[in-house]
Amino acid sequence: MAWRVFLVEDLRSMHVLLADLFATIGSIEIVDACTTEAEARLWLDEHPGAWDLAIIDLVLAQGSGMGLVAHARRTGGPGAKVVVFSGYASPGIRAHCLALGADAVFEKTETRQFISWLSLEARGAGH
């Protein structure tokens, strides 16, 4: 069974790159993607437990991913993971996201660490 990913990212090119990345890891599929905070909140509310991993960017076309971290934590099913993957993950932002309930926070330049984390988590979840 594939690990179901809900992606919150405003750049469509990043959607394609992440989908390609997930294909190389295997057993990971994007179930939906949103580009704004409002769209993401609505999707999370309408699909509780329908995802295993939420990947959230902090800077969106409208709104911010910051408030989505706690919202995703509340609406996710048992064992669901919330990860911030953003170009703005300074040490202070990282600490704040973790305090809000993120399982991990990665700067977009930390691609290697992000891939390692994804691979380990996907295997650990039995996917």
mmCIF file with all atom_site columns, C-alpha atoms in Angstrom:
data_model
loop_
_atom_site.group_PDB
_atom_site.id
_atom_site.type_symbol
_atom_site.label_atom_id
_atom_site.label_alt_id
_atom_site.label_comp_id
_atom_site.label_asym_id
_atom_site.label_entity_id
_atom_site.label_seq_id
_atom_site.pdbx_PDB_ins_code
_atom_site.Cartn_x
_atom_site.Cartn_y
_atom_site.Cartn_z
_atom_site.occupancy
_atom_site.B_iso_or_equiv
_atom_site.pdbx_formal_charge
_atom_site.auth_seq_id
_atom_site.auth_comp_id
_atom_site.auth_asym_id
_atom_site.auth_atom_id
_atom_site.pdbx_PDB_model_num
ATOM 1   C CA . MET A 1 1   ? 0.000   0.000  0.000   1.00 0.00 ? 1   MET A CA 1
ATOM 2   C CA . ALA A 1 2   ? 1.360   3.419  -0.940  1.00 0.00 ? 2   ALA A CA 1
ATOM 3   C CA . TRP A 1 3   ? 2.054   6.148  1.578   1.00 0.00 ? 3   TRP A CA 1
ATOM 4   C CA . ARG A 1 4   ? -0.553  8.851  0.855   1.00 0.00 ? 4   ARG A CA 1
ATOM 5   C CA . VAL A 1 5   ? 0.886   12.364 0.643   1.00 0.00 ? 5   VAL A CA 1
ATOM 6   C CA . PHE A 1 6   ? -1.072  15.602 0.863   1.00 0.00 ? 6   PHE A CA 1
ATOM 7   C CA . LEU A 1 7   ? 1.066   18.388 -0.602  1.00 0.00 ? 7   LEU A CA 1
ATOM 8   C CA . VAL A 1 8   ? 0.698   22.082 0.185   1.00 0.00 ? 8   VAL A CA 1
ATOM 9   C CA . GLU A 1 9   ? 2.992   23.949 -2.201  1.00 0.00 ? 9   GLU A CA 1
ATOM 10  C CA . ASP A 1 10  ? 2.329   26.992 -4.374  1.00 0.00 ? 10  ASP A CA 1
ATOM 11  C CA . LEU A 1 11  ? 4.884   26.205 -7.096  1.00 0.00 ? 11  LEU A CA 1
ATOM 12  C CA . ARG A 1 12  ? 3.511   23.744 -9.659  1.00 0.00 ? 12  ARG A CA 1
ATOM 13  C CA . SER A 1 13  ? 7.067   22.943 -10.766 1.00 0.00 ? 13  SER A CA 1
ATOM 14  C CA . MET A 1 14  ? 7.764   21.717 -7.215  1.00 0.00 ? 14  MET A CA 1
ATOM 15  C CA . HIS A 1 15  ? 4.731   19.383 -7.479  1.00 0.00 ? 15  HIS A CA 1
ATOM 16  C CA . VAL A 1 16  ? 6.355   17.723 -10.498 1.00 0.00 ? 16  VAL A CA 1
ATOM 17  C CA . LEU A 1 17  ? 9.772   17.514 -8.844  1.00 0.00 ? 17  LEU A CA 1
ATOM 18  C CA . LEU A 1 18  ? 8.327   15.954 -5.688  1.00 0.00 ? 18  LEU A CA 1
ATOM 19  C CA . ALA A 1 19  ? 6.240   13.481 -7.683  1.00 0.00 ? 19  ALA A CA 1
ATOM 20  C CA . ASP A 1 20  ? 9.419   12.415 -9.511  1.00 0.00 ? 20  ASP A CA 1
ATOM 21  C CA . LEU A 1 21  ? 11.257  12.147 -6.195  1.00 0.00 ? 21  LEU A CA 1
ATOM 22  C CA . PHE A 1 22  ? 8.494   9.972  -4.715  1.00 0.00 ? 22  PHE A CA 1
ATOM 23  C CA . ALA A 1 23  ? 8.639   7.699  -7.768  1.00 0.00 ? 23  ALA A CA 1
ATOM 24  C CA . THR A 1 24  ? 12.333  7.052  -7.116  1.00 0.00 ? 24  THR A CA 1
ATOM 25  C CA . ILE A 1 25  ? 11.638  6.203  -3.467  1.00 0.00 ? 25  ILE A CA 1
ATOM 26  C CA . GLY A 1 26  ? 8.603   4.064  -4.341  1.00 0.00 ? 26  GLY A CA 1
ATOM 27  C CA . SER A 1 27  ? 5.326   3.402  -2.533  1.00 0.00 ? 27  SER A CA 1
ATOM 28  C CA . ILE A 1 28  ? 4.575   7.119  -2.113  1.00 0.00 ? 28  ILE A CA 1
ATOM 29  C CA . GLU A 1 29  ? 1.732   8.828  -3.968  1.00 0.00 ? 29  GLU A CA 1
ATOM 30  C CA . ILE A 1 30  ? 0.341   12.354 -3.911  1.00 0.00 ? 30  ILE A CA 1
ATOM 31  C CA . VAL A 1 31  ? -3.380  12.113 -3.109  1.00 0.00 ? 31  VAL A CA 1
ATOM 32  C CA . ASP A 1 32  ? -3.965  15.839 -3.559  1.00 0.00 ? 32  ASP A CA 1
ATOM 33  C CA . ALA A 1 33  ? -2.134  19.149 -3.702  1.00 0.00 ? 33  ALA A CA 1
ATOM 34  C CA . CYS A 1 34  ? -3.203  22.665 -2.780  1.00 0.00 ? 34  CYS A CA 1
ATOM 35  C CA . THR A 1 35  ? -1.552  26.020 -3.421  1.00 0.00 ? 35  THR A CA 1
ATOM 36  C CA . THR A 1 36  ? -3.263  28.230 -0.806  1.00 0.00 ? 36  THR A CA 1
ATOM 37  C CA . GLU A 1 37  ? -3.902  28.065 2.927   1.00 0.00 ? 37  GLU A CA 1
ATOM 38  C CA . ALA A 1 38  ? -7.696  28.241 2.472   1.00 0.00 ? 38  ALA A CA 1
ATOM 39  C CA . GLU A 1 39  ? -7.742  25.377 -0.065  1.00 0.00 ? 39  GLU A CA 1
ATOM 40  C CA . ALA A 1 40  ? -5.559  23.264 2.195   1.00 0.00 ? 40  ALA A CA 1
ATOM 41  C CA . ARG A 1 41  ? -7.703  23.898 5.297   1.00 0.00 ? 41  ARG A CA 1
ATOM 42  C CA . LEU A 1 42  ? -10.831 22.933 3.389   1.00 0.00 ? 42  LEU A CA 1
ATOM 43  C CA . TRP A 1 43  ? -9.224  19.779 1.990   1.00 0.00 ? 43  TRP A CA 1
ATOM 44  C CA . LEU A 1 44  ? -7.947  18.724 5.425   1.00 0.00 ? 44  LEU A CA 1
ATOM 45  C CA . ASP A 1 45  ? -11.397 19.297 6.949   1.00 0.00 ? 45  ASP A CA 1
ATOM 46  C CA . GLU A 1 46  ? -13.108 17.297 4.203   1.00 0.00 ? 46  GLU A CA 1
ATOM 47  C CA . HIS A 1 47  ? -10.581 14.422 4.196   1.00 0.00 ? 47  HIS A CA 1
ATOM 48  C CA . PRO A 1 48  ? -9.710  13.569 7.804   1.00 0.00 ? 48  PRO A CA 1
ATOM 49  C CA . GLY A 1 49  ? -7.491  10.518 7.930   1.00 0.00 ? 49  GLY A CA 1
ATOM 50  C CA . ALA A 1 50  ? -7.249  10.348 4.114   1.00 0.00 ? 50  ALA A CA 1
ATOM 51  C CA . TRP A 1 51  ? -3.506  10.982 4.122   1.00 0.00 ? 51  TRP A CA 1
ATOM 52  C CA . ASP A 1 52  ? -0.415  9.606  5.832   1.00 0.00 ? 52  ASP A CA 1
ATOM 53  C CA . LEU A 1 53  ? 1.980   12.501 5.280   1.00 0.00 ? 53  LEU A CA 1
ATOM 54  C CA . ALA A 1 54  ? 1.325   16.217 4.854   1.00 0.00 ? 54  ALA A CA 1
ATOM 55  C CA . ILE A 1 55  ? 4.180   18.151 3.267   1.00 0.00 ? 55  ILE A CA 1
ATOM 56  C CA . ILE A 1 56  ? 3.689   21.857 3.847   1.00 0.00 ? 56  ILE A CA 1
ATOM 57  C CA . ASP A 1 57  ? 5.515   24.850 2.391   1.00 0.00 ? 57  ASP A CA 1
ATOM 58  C CA . LEU A 1 58  ? 5.402   27.973 4.559   1.00 0.00 ? 58  LEU A CA 1
ATOM 59  C CA . VAL A 1 59  ? 5.081   30.607 1.825   1.00 0.00 ? 59  VAL A CA 1
ATOM 60  C CA . LEU A 1 60  ? 1.966   30.024 -0.279  1.00 0.00 ? 60  LEU A CA 1
ATOM 61  C CA . ALA A 1 61  ? 0.155   31.826 -3.100  1.00 0.00 ? 61  ALA A CA 1
ATOM 62  C CA . GLN A 1 62  ? -2.318  33.056 -0.464  1.00 0.00 ? 62  GLN A CA 1
ATOM 63  C CA . GLY A 1 63  ? -1.922  32.660 3.262   1.00 0.00 ? 63  GLY A CA 1
ATOM 64  C CA . SER A 1 64  ? 0.779   30.784 5.113   1.00 0.00 ? 64  SER A CA 1
ATOM 65  C CA . GLY A 1 65  ? 1.631   27.183 5.797   1.00 0.00 ? 65  GLY A CA 1
ATOM 66  C CA . MET A 1 66  ? 2.455   28.022 9.424   1.00 0.00 ? 66  MET A CA 1
ATOM 67  C CA . GLY A 1 67  ? -1.165  27.704 10.604  1.00 0.00 ? 67  GLY A CA 1
ATOM 68  C CA . LEU A 1 68  ? -1.616  24.537 8.584   1.00 0.00 ? 68  LEU A CA 1
ATOM 69  C CA . VAL A 1 69  ? 0.902   22.597 10.655  1.00 0.00 ? 69  VAL A CA 1
ATOM 70  C CA . ALA A 1 70  ? -1.317  22.441 13.747  1.00 0.00 ? 70  ALA A CA 1
ATOM 71  C CA . HIS A 1 71  ? -4.456  22.059 11.621  1.00 0.00 ? 71  HIS A CA 1
ATOM 72  C CA . ALA A 1 72  ? -2.980  19.058 9.811   1.00 0.00 ? 72  ALA A CA 1
ATOM 73  C CA . ARG A 1 73  ? -1.884  17.570 13.139  1.00 0.00 ? 73  ARG A CA 1
ATOM 74  C CA . ARG A 1 74  ? -5.503  17.793 14.385  1.00 0.00 ? 74  ARG A CA 1
ATOM 75  C CA . THR A 1 75  ? -7.105  16.332 11.259  1.00 0.00 ? 75  THR A CA 1
ATOM 76  C CA . GLY A 1 76  ? -4.581  13.595 10.496  1.00 0.00 ? 76  GLY A CA 1
ATOM 77  C CA . GLY A 1 77  ? -5.275  9.994  11.333  1.00 0.00 ? 77  GLY A CA 1
ATOM 78  C CA . PRO A 1 78  ? -3.293  7.899  13.788  1.00 0.00 ? 78  PRO A CA 1
ATOM 79  C CA . GLY A 1 79  ? 0.341   7.811  12.770  1.00 0.00 ? 79  GLY A CA 1
ATOM 80  C CA . ALA A 1 80  ? -0.007  10.638 10.249  1.00 0.00 ? 80  ALA A CA 1
ATOM 81  C CA . LYS A 1 81  ? 3.135   12.755 9.832   1.00 0.00 ? 81  LYS A CA 1
ATOM 82  C CA . VAL A 1 82  ? 3.399   16.483 9.191   1.00 0.00 ? 82  VAL A CA 1
ATOM 83  C CA . VAL A 1 83  ? 6.541   17.840 7.552   1.00 0.00 ? 83  VAL A CA 1
ATOM 84  C CA . VAL A 1 84  ? 7.502   21.389 6.667   1.00 0.00 ? 84  VAL A CA 1
ATOM 85  C CA . PHE A 1 85  ? 9.558   21.658 3.460   1.00 0.00 ? 85  PHE A CA 1
ATOM 86  C CA . SER A 1 86  ? 10.278  25.323 2.828   1.00 0.00 ? 86  SER A CA 1
ATOM 87  C CA . GLY A 1 87  ? 12.871  27.790 1.685   1.00 0.00 ? 87  GLY A CA 1
ATOM 88  C CA . TYR A 1 88  ? 12.310  29.724 4.910   1.00 0.00 ? 88  TYR A CA 1
ATOM 89  C CA . ALA A 1 89  ? 13.156  27.154 7.574   1.00 0.00 ? 89  ALA A CA 1
ATOM 90  C CA . SER A 1 90  ? 15.504  29.237 9.721   1.00 0.00 ? 90  SER A CA 1
ATOM 91  C CA . PRO A 1 91  ? 16.414  27.852 13.160  1.00 0.00 ? 91  PRO A CA 1
ATOM 92  C CA . GLY A 1 92  ? 13.684  29.968 14.798  1.00 0.00 ? 92  GLY A CA 1
ATOM 93  C CA . ILE A 1 93  ? 11.042  28.957 12.257  1.00 0.00 ? 93  ILE A CA 1
ATOM 94  C CA . ARG A 1 94  ? 12.123  25.323 12.584  1.00 0.00 ? 94  ARG A CA 1
ATOM 95  C CA . ALA A 1 95  ? 11.679  25.430 16.374  1.00 0.00 ? 95  ALA A CA 1
ATOM 96  C CA . HIS A 1 96  ? 8.270   27.119 16.020  1.00 0.00 ? 96  HIS A CA 1
ATOM 97  C CA . CYS A 1 97  ? 7.034   24.541 13.491  1.00 0.00 ? 97  CYS A CA 1
ATOM 98  C CA . LEU A 1 98  ? 8.158   21.688 15.745  1.00 0.00 ? 98  LEU A CA 1
ATOM 99  C CA . ALA A 1 99  ? 6.341   23.333 18.665  1.00 0.00 ? 99  ALA A CA 1
ATOM 100 C CA . LEU A 1 100 ? 3.199   23.525 16.494  1.00 0.00 ? 100 LEU A CA 1
ATOM 101 C CA . GLY A 1 101 ? 3.366   19.774 15.924  1.00 0.00 ? 101 GLY A CA 1
ATOM 102 C CA . ALA A 1 102 ? 5.543   19.203 12.861  1.00 0.00 ? 102 ALA A CA 1
ATOM 103 C CA . ASP A 1 103 ? 7.374   15.883 12.893  1.00 0.00 ? 103 ASP A CA 1
ATOM 104 C CA . ALA A 1 104 ? 10.246  17.328 10.877  1.00 0.00 ? 104 ALA A CA 1
ATOM 105 C CA . VAL A 1 105 ? 11.264  20.588 9.223   1.00 0.00 ? 105 VAL A CA 1
ATOM 106 C CA . PHE A 1 106 ? 13.522  20.797 6.179   1.00 0.00 ? 106 PHE A CA 1
ATOM 107 C CA . GLU A 1 107 ? 14.945  23.739 4.288   1.00 0.00 ? 107 GLU A CA 1
ATOM 108 C CA . LYS A 1 108 ? 14.499  23.144 0.551   1.00 0.00 ? 108 LYS A CA 1
ATOM 109 C CA . THR A 1 109 ? 18.286  23.111 0.235   1.00 0.00 ? 109 THR A CA 1
ATOM 110 C CA . GLU A 1 110 ? 18.328  20.058 2.550   1.00 0.00 ? 110 GLU A CA 1
ATOM 111 C CA . THR A 1 111 ? 17.045  17.754 -0.168  1.00 0.00 ? 111 THR A CA 1
ATOM 112 C CA . ARG A 1 112 ? 19.353  14.884 0.736   1.00 0.00 ? 112 ARG A CA 1
ATOM 113 C CA . GLN A 1 113 ? 18.216  14.909 4.377   1.00 0.00 ? 113 GLN A CA 1
ATOM 114 C CA . PHE A 1 114 ? 14.581  15.188 3.266   1.00 0.00 ? 114 PHE A CA 1
ATOM 115 C CA . ILE A 1 115 ? 14.944  12.163 0.965   1.00 0.00 ? 115 ILE A CA 1
ATOM 116 C CA . SER A 1 116 ? 16.627  10.150 3.732   1.00 0.00 ? 116 SER A CA 1
ATOM 117 C CA . TRP A 1 117 ? 13.860  11.040 6.171   1.00 0.00 ? 117 TRP A CA 1
ATOM 118 C CA . LEU A 1 118 ? 11.147  10.139 3.636   1.00 0.00 ? 118 LEU A CA 1
ATOM 119 C CA . SER A 1 119 ? 12.781  6.813  2.821   1.00 0.00 ? 119 SER A CA 1
ATOM 120 C CA . LEU A 1 120 ? 13.148  5.839  6.481   1.00 0.00 ? 120 LEU A CA 1
ATOM 121 C CA . GLU A 1 121 ? 9.634   6.932  7.389   1.00 0.00 ? 121 GLU A CA 1
ATOM 122 C CA . ALA A 1 122 ? 8.046   5.197  4.394   1.00 0.00 ? 122 ALA A CA 1
ATOM 123 C CA . ARG A 1 123 ? 9.835   1.944  5.264   1.00 0.00 ? 123 ARG A CA 1
ATOM 124 C CA . GLY A 1 124 ? 9.002   2.309  8.968   1.00 0.00 ? 124 GLY A CA 1
ATOM 125 C CA . ALA A 1 125 ? 5.339   2.820  8.123   1.00 0.00 ? 125 ALA A CA 1
ATOM 126 C CA . GLY A 1 126 ? 5.360   -0.420 6.159   1.00 0.00 ? 126 GLY A CA 1
ATOM 127 C CA . HIS A 1 127 ? 4.947   1.270  2.782   1.00 0.00 ? 127 HIS A CA 1
#
